[in-house]
CSV table of C-alpha atoms and ligand atoms in Angstrom, one decimal:
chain,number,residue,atom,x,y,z
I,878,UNK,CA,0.0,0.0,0.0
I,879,UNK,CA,1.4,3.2,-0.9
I,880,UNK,CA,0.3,6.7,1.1
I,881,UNK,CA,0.5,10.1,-0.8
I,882,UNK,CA,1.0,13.2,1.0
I,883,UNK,CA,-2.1,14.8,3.2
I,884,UNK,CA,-3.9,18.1,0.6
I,885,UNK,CA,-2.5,15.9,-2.6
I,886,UNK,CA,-4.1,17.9,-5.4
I,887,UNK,CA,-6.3,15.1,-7.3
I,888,UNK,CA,-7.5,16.2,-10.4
I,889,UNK,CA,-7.7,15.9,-14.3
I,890,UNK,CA,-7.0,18.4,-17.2
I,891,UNK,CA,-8.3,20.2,-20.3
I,892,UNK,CA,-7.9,22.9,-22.4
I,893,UNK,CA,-10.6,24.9,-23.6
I,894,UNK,CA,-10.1,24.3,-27.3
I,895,UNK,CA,-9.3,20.9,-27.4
I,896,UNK,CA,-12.8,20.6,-25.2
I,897,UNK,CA,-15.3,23.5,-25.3
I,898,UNK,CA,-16.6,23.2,-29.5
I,899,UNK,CA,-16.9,26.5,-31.8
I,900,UNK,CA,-13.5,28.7,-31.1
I,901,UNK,CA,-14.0,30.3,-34.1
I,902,UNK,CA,-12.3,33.4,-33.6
I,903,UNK,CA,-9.3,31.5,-32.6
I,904,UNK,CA,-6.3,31.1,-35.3
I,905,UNK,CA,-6.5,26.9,-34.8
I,906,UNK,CA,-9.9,27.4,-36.5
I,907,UNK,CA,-8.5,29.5,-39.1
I,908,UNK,CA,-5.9,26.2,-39.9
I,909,UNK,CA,-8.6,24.1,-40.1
I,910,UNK,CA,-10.3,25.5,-42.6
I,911,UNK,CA,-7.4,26.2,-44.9
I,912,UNK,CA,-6.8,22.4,-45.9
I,913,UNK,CA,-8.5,19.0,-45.7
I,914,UNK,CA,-7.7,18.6,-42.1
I,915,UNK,CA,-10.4,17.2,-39.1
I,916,UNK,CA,-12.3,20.0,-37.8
I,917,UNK,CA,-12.9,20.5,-33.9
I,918,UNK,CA,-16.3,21.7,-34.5
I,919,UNK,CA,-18.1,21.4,-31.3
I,920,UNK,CA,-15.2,19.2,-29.9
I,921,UNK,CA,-16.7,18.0,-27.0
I,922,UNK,CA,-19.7,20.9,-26.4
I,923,UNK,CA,-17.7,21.4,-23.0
I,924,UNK,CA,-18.6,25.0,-23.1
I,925,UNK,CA,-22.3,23.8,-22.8
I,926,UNK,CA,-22.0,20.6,-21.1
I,927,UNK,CA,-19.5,21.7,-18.0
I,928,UNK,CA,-21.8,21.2,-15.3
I,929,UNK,CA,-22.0,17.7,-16.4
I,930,UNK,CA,-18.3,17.0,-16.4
I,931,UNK,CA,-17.8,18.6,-13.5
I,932,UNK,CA,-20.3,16.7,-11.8
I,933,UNK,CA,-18.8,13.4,-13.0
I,934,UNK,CA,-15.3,15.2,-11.6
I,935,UNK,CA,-17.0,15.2,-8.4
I,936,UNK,CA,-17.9,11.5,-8.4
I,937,UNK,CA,-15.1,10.3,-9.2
I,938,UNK,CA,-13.5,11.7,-6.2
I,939,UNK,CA,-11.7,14.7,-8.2
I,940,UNK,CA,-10.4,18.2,-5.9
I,941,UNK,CA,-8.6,19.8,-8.7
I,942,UNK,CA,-9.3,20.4,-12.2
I,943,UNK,CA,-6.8,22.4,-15.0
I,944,UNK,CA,-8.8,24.3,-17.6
I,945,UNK,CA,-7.9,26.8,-20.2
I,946,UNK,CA,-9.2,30.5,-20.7
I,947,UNK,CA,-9.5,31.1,-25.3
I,948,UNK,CA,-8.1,34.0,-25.4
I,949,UNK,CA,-10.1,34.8,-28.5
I,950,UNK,CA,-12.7,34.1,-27.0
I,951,UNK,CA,-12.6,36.4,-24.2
I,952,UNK,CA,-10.6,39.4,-26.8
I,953,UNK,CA,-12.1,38.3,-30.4
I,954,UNK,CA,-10.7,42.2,-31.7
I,955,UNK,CA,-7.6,43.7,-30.7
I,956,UNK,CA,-8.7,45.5,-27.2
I,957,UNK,CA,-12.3,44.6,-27.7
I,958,UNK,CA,-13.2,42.3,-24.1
I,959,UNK,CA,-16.5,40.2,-24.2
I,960,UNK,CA,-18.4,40.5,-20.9
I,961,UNK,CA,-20.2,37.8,-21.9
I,962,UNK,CA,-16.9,35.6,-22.2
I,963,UNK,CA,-15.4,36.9,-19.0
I,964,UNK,CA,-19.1,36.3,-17.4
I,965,UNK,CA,-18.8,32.7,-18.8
I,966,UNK,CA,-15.5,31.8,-17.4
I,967,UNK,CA,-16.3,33.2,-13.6
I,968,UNK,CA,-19.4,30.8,-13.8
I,969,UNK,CA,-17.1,27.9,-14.8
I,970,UNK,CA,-14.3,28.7,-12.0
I,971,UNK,CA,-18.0,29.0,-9.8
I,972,UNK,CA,-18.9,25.8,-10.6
I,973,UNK,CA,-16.1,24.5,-9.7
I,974,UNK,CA,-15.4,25.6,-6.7
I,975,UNK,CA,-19.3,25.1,-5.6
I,976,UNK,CA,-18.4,21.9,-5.9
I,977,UNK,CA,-14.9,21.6,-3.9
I,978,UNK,CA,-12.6,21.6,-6.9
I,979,UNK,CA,-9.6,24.0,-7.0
I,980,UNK,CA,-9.9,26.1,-10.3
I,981,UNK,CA,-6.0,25.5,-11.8
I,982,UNK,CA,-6.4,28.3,-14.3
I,983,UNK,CA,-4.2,28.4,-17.8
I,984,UNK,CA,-4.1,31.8,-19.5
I,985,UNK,CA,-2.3,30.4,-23.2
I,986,UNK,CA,-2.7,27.0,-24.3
I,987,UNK,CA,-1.5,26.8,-27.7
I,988,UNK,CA,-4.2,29.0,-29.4
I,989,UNK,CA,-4.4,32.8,-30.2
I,990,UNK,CA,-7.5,35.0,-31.5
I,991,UNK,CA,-7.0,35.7,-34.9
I,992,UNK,CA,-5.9,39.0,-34.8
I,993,UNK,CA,-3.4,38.3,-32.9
I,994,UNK,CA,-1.7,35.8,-35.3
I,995,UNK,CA,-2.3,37.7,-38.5
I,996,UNK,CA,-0.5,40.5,-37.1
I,997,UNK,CA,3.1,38.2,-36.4
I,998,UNK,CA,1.8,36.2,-33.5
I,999,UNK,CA,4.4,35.8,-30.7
I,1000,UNK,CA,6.9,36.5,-33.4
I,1001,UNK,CA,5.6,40.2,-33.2
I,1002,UNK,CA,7.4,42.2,-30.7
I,1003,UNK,CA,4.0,43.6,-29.8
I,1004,UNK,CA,2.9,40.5,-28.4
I,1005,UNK,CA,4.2,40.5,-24.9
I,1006,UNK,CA,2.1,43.8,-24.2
I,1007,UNK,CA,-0.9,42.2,-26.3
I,1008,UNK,CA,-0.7,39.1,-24.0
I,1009,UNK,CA,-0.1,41.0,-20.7
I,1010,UNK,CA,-3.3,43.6,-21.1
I,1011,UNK,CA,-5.7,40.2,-22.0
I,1012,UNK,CA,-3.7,38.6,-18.8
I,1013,UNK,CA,-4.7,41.8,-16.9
I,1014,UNK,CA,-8.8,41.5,-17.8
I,1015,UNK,CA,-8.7,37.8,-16.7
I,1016,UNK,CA,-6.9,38.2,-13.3
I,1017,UNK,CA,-9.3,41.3,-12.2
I,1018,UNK,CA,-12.2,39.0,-13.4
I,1019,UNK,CA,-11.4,35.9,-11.6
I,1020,UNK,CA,-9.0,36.5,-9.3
I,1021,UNK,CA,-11.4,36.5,-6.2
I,1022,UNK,CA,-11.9,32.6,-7.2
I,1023,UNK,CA,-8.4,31.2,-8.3
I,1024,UNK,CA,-5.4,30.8,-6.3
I,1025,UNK,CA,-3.5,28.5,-9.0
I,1026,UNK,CA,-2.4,30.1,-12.2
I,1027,UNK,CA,-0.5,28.7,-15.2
I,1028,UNK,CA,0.6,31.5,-17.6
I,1029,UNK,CA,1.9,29.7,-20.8
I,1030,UNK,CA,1.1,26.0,-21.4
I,1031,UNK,CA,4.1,24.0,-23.2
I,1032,UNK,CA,6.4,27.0,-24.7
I,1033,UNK,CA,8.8,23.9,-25.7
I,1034,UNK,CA,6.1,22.1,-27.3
I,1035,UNK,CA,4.4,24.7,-29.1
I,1036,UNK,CA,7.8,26.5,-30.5
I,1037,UNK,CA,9.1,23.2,-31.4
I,1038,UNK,CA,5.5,22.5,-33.6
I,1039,UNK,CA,5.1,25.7,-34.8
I,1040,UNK,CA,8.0,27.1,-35.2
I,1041,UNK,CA,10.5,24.5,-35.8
I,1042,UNK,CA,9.0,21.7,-37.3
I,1043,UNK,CA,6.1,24.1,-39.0
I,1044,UNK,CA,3.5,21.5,-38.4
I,1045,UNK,CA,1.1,23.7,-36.5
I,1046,UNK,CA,0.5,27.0,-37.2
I,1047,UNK,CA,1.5,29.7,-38.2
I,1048,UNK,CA,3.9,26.8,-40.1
I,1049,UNK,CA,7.0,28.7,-39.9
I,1050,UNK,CA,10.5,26.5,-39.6
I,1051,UNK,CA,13.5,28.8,-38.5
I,1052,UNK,CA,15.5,28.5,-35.8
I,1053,UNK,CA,16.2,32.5,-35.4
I,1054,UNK,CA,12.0,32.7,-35.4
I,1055,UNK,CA,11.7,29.8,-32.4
I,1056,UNK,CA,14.4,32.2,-30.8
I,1057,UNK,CA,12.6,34.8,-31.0
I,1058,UNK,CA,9.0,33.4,-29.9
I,1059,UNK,CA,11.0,31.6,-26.5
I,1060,UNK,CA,12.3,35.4,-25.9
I,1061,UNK,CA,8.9,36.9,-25.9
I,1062,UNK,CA,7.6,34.1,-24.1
I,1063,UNK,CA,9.7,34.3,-21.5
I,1064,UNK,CA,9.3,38.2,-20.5
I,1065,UNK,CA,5.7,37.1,-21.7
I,1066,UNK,CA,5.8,34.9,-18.4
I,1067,UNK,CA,7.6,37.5,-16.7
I,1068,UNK,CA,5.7,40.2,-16.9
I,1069,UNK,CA,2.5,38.1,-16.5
I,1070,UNK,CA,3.7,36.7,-13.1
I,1071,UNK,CA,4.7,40.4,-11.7
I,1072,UNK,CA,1.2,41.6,-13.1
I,1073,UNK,CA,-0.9,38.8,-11.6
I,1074,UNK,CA,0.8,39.1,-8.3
I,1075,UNK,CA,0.9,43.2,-8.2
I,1076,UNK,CA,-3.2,43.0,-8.7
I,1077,UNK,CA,-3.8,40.6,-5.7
I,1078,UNK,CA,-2.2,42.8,-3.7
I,1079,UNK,CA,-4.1,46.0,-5.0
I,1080,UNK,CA,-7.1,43.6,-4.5
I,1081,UNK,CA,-6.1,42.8,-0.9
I,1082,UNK,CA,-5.6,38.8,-2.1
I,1083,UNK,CA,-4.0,36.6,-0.7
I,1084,UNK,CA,-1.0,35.6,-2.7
I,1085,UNK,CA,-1.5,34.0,-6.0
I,1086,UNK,CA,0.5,30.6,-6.6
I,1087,UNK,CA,1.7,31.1,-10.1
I,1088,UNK,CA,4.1,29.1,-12.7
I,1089,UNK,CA,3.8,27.7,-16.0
I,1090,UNK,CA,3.5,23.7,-17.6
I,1091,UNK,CA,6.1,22.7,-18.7
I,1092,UNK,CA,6.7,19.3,-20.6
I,1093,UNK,CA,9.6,17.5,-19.9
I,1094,UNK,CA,10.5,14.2,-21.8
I,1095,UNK,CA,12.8,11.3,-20.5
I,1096,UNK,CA,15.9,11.2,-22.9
I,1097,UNK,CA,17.8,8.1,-22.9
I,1098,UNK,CA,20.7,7.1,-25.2
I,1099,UNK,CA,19.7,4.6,-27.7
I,1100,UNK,CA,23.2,3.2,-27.4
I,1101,UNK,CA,25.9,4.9,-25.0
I,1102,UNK,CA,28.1,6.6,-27.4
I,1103,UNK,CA,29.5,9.7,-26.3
I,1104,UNK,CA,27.5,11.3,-29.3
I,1105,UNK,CA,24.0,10.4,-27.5
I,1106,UNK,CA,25.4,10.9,-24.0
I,1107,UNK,CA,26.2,14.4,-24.9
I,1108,UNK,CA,23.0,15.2,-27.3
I,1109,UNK,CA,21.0,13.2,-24.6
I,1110,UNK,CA,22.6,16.1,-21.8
I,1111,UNK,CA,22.0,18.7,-24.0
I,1112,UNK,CA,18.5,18.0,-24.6
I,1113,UNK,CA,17.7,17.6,-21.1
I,1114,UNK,CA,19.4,21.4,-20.1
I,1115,UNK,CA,17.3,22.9,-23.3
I,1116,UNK,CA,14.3,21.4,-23.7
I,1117,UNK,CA,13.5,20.0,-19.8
I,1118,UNK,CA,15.3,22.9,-18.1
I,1119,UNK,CA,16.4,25.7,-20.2
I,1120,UNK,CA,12.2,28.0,-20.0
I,1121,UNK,CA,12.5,26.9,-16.1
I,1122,UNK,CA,16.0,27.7,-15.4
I,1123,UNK,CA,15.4,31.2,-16.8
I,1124,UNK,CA,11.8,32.2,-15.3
I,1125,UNK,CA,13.5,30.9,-12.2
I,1126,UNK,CA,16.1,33.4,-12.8
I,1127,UNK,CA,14.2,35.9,-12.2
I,1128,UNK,CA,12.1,35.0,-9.5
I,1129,UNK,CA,8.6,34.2,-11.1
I,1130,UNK,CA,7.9,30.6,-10.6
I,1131,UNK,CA,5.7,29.4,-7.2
I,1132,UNK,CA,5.8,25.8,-8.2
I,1133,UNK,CA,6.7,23.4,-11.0
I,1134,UNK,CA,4.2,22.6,-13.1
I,1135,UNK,CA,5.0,19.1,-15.1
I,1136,UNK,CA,3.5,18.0,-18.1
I,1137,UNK,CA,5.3,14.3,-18.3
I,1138,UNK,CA,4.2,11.3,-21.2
I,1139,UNK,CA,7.1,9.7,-22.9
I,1140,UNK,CA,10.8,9.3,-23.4
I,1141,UNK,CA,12.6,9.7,-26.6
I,1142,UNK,CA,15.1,7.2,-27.7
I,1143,UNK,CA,18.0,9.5,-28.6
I,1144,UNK,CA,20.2,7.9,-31.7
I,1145,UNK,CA,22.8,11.1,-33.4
I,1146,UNK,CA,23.7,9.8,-36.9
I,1147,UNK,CA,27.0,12.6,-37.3
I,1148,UNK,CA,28.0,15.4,-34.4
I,1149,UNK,CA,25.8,18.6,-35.9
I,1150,UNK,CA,23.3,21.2,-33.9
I,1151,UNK,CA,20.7,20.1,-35.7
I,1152,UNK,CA,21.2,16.2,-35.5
I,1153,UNK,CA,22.1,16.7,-31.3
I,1154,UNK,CA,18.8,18.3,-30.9
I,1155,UNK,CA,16.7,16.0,-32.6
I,1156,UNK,CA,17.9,12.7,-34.4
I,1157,UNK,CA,16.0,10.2,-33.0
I,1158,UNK,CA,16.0,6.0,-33.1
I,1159,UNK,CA,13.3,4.9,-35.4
I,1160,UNK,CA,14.2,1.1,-35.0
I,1161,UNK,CA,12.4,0.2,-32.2
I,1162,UNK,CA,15.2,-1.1,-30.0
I,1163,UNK,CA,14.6,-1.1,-26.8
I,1164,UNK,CA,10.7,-2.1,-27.5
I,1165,UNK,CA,8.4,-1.0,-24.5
I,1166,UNK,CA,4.5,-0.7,-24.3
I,1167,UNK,CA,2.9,2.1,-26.1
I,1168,UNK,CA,0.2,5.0,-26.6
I,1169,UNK,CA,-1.9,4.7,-29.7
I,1170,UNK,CA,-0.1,7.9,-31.1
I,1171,UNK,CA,3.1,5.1,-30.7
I,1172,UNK,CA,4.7,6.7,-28.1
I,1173,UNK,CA,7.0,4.3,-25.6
I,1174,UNK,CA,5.1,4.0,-22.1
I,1175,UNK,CA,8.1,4.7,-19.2
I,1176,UNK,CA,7.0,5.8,-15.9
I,1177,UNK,CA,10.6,5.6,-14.8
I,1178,UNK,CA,11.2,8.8,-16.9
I,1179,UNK,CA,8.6,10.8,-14.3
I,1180,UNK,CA,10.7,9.3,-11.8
I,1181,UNK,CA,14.1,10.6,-13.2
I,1182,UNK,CA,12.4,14.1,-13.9
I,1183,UNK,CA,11.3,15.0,-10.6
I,1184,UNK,CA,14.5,14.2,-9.0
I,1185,UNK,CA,16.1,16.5,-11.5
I,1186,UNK,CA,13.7,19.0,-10.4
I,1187,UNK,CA,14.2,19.2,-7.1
I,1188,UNK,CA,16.8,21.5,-7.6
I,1189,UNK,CA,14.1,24.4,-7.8
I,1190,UNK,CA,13.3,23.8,-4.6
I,1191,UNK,CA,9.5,24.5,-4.9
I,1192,UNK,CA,6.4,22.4,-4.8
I,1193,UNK,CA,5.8,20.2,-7.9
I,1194,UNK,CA,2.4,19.8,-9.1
I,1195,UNK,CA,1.7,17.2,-12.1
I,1196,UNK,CA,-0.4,19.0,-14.5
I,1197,UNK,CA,-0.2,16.6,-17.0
I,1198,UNK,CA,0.0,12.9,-17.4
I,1199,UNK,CA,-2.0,10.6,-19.6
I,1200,UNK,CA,-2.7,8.3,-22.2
I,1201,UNK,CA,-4.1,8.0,-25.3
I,1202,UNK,CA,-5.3,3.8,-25.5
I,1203,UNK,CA,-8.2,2.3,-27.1
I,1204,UNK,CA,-7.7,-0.5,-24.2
I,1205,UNK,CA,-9.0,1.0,-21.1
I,1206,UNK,CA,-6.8,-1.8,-18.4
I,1207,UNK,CA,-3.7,0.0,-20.3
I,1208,UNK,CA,-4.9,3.4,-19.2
I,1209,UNK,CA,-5.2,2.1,-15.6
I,1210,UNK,CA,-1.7,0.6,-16.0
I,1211,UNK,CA,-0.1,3.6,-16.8
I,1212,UNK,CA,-1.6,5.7,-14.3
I,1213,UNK,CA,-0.7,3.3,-11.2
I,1214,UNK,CA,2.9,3.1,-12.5
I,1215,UNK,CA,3.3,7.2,-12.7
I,1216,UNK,CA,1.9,7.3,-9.5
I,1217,UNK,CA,4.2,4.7,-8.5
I,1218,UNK,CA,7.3,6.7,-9.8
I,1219,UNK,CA,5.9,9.9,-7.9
I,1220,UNK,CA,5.4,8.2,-4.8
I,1221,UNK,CA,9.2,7.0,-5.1
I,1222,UNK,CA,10.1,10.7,-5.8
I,1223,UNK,CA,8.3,11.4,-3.0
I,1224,UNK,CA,10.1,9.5,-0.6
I,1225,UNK,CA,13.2,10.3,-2.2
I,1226,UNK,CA,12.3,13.9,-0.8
I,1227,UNK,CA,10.5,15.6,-3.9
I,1228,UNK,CA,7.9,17.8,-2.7
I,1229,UNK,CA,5.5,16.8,-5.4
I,1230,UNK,CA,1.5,18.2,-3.8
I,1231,UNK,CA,-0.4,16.9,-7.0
I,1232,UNK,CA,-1.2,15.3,-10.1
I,1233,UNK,CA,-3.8,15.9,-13.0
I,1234,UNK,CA,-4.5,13.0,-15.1
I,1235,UNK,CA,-4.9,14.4,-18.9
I,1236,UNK,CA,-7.6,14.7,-19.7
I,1237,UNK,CA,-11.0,14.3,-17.9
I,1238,UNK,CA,-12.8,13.6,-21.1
I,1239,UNK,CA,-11.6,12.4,-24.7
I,1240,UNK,CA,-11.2,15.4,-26.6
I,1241,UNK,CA,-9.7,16.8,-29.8
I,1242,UNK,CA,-5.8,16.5,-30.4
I,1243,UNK,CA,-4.9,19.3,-32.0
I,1244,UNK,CA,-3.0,17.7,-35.6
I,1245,UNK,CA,-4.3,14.5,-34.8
I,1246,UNK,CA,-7.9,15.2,-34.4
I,1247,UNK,CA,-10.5,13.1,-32.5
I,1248,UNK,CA,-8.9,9.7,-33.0
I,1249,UNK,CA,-6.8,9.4,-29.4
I,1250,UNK,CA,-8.5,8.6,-26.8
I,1251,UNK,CA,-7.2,10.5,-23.4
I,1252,UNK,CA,-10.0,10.9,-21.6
I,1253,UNK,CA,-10.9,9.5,-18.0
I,1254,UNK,CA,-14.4,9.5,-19.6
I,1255,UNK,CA,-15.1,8.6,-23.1
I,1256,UNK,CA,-17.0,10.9,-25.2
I,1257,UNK,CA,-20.2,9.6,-27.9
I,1258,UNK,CA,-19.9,11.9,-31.0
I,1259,UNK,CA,-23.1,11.5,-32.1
I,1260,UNK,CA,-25.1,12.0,-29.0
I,1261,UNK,CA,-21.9,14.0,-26.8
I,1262,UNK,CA,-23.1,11.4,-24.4
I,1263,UNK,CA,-20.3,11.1,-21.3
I,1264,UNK,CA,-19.3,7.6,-20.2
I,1265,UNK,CA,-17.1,7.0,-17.3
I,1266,UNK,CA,-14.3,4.0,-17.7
I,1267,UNK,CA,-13.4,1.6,-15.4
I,1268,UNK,CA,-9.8,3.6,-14.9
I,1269,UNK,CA,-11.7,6.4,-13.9
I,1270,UNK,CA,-13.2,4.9,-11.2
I,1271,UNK,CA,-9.5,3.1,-10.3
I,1272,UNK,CA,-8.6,6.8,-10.0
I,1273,UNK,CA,-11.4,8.1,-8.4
I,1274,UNK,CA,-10.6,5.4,-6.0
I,1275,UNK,CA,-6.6,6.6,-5.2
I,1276,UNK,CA,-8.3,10.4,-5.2
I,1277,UNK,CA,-10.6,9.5,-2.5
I,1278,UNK,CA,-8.2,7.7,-0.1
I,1279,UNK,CA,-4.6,9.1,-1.3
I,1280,UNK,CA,-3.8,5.1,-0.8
I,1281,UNK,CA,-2.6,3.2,-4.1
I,1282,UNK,CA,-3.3,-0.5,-3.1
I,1283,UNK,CA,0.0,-2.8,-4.5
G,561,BGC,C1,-0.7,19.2,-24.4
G,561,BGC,C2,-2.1,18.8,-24.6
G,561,BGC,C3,-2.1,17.5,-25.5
G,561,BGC,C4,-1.4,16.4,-24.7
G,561,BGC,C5,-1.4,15.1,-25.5
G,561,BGC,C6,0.3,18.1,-24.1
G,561,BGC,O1,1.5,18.3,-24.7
G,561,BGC,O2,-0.6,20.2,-23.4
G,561,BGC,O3,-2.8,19.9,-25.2
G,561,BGC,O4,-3.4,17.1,-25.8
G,561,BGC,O5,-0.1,16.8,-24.6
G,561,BGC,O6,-0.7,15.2,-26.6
């Protein structure tokens, strides 16, 4: 029997437009239309249905949920704020906390409004002050009701998509561009943590608890040359540490916020930037259980990571870790062998206070569309009808006790 810590955060996550259906001022929607690609639509008609998923939250034992404010939603013209948006999101955070769950609130999760990305996106030196005064709407708006706040979801993963493999818009493949974007990005974060912090205290607030999620992957040599040692080191200071290491810099991170899935089997074919940051073993090697996107199951990864990040010296929160599986006992298997790994980090002295499963429902990957299945609860296309799977309920189980039976 293993025992997490007492106030264990407990929880699943979302963003708003994988789940919530009809973003349409947001530049995602824009992609989709411009070539044959699955449309999100009404994803999962979370933006009607949220009462209903948080009630199944509820039941299955949940204290913590992560969501996602669309930006374009709540700012669909440059300076132009919808009331109605801002009024929508307080009754969410409401609802919520009506029912016991802590609101974990993210501000940028991979989308922008429109406007925003026609005029440069976060290439535009503009954007940091764009970002900061749609930052400064949301804080006044819910800040009575949120304690936990995640500025920028994934910089790594979302610079890495759309601005060095151009896979995801705006489809741009330059190295000087990613630059850029992790520069703004980072005063983006910044700025946003002084500004959250400076208006609870003009609000008489108790102090917020603000970071960002970042995703780290487990690198591991594919065989231990001193070319994969090294590109396997490098990766790990850039991509793991390198956003953390410098927002921690300057003071603006409360705790870490993880995002952890996979490892990546790191195989350099000749000693060259480009092939030490990304040549990877296609072969199949070192074979291990996978994800239906084909990515390698290894909970000892989560385990590695958070010892690495103890360093910071701050709480540790989980705010992602999932599975995509069409086989619901695999789902269950992951989840009880991260928890595992945390539970060893733990008692190896990591001060980790939660973990968010991703994602409470099925919902709409990005590039991939509807086809992985993440969600703690499956989701009925047709009808939008929720069911819960039997790993929910294996969760709902650990959230209720904070005991993981052996
Ligand atoms: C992202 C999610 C995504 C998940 C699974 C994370 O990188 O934050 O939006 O759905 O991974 O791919």
């Amino acid at each position: 029997m293993i025992k997490f810590p007492q106030n264990f955060l407990w929880g699943a996550a979302a963003s708003a437009y994988q789940v919530e259906g009809d973003n349409v001022s947001s530049d995602w929607w824009q992609w989709e239309q411009d070539a044959a690609r699955e449309h999100s639509g009404l994803a999962s008609r979370h933006y009607q249905l949220y009462e209903q998923d948080f009630d199944l939250a509820k039941s299955l034992n949940h204290n913590a949920h992560r969501l996602s404010i669309e930006w374009s939603r709540i700012e669909p013209e440059e300076g132009k704020f919808s009331q109605i948006e801002l009024k929508h999101y307080l009754d969410v955070i409401l609802s919520l906390r009506s029912r016991n769950i802590e609101p974990i609130v993210t501000l940028h999760h991979f989308t922008n409004p429109i406007w925003f990305a026609k005029s440069g996106g976060w290439q535009n030196r503009r954007s940091v002050a764009r970002f900061l005064s749609y930052c400064e709407v949301v804080t006044r708006a819910l800040a009575k009701y949120v304690h936990y706040w995640i500025t920028i979801n994934e910089p790594n993963v979302y610079i890495y998509h759309a601005y060095i493999l151009g896979i995801w818009p705006p489809e741009v493949k330059s190295y000087l561009r990613a630059k850029l974007v992790e520069d703004n990005f980072v005063s983006a974060h910044i700025k946003a943590y002084r500004l959250i912090d400076k208006i609870y205290r003009e609000l008489g607030l108790f102090n917020p608890c603000i970071s960002i999620a970042q995703n780290v992957m487990a690198f591991v040599p594919c065989t231990m040359n001193l070319k994969n040692r090294f590109a396997a080191y490098l990766r790990d200071k850039w991509y793991n540490l390198g956003f953390l290491d410098k927002i921690m810099r300057h003071k603006t991170m409360d705790f870490v916020g993880v995002n952890y899935y996979s490892r990546q089997l790191v195989e350099v074919k000749k000693w060259g930037i480009a092939n030490l940051a990304m040549d990877v073993c296609k072969n199949n090697h070192h074979p291990l259980k996978k994800n239906s996107l084909g990515w390698d199951i290894y909970p000892e990864g989560l385990y590695e990571m958070l010892l690495s990040l103890k360093k910071y010296g701050l709480p540790i929160i989980i705010t992602e870790n999932g599975i995509c599986a069409l086989d619901d006992n695999l789902r269950w298997e992951y989840i009880y062998s991260h928890l595992k790994n945390i539970h060893l980090a733990v008692e190896n002295g990591v001060n980790v206070t939660g973990y968010l499963y991703w994602s409470l429902t099925d919902n709409f990957e990005w590039d991939k569309g509807f086809g992985p299945k993440f969600g703690l609860i499956g989701i009925d296309y047709n009808t939008y009808k929720r069911t819960v799977r039997e790993s929910a309920r294996l969760f709902g189980q650990v959230c209720k006790t904070g005991v993981l039976e052996c």
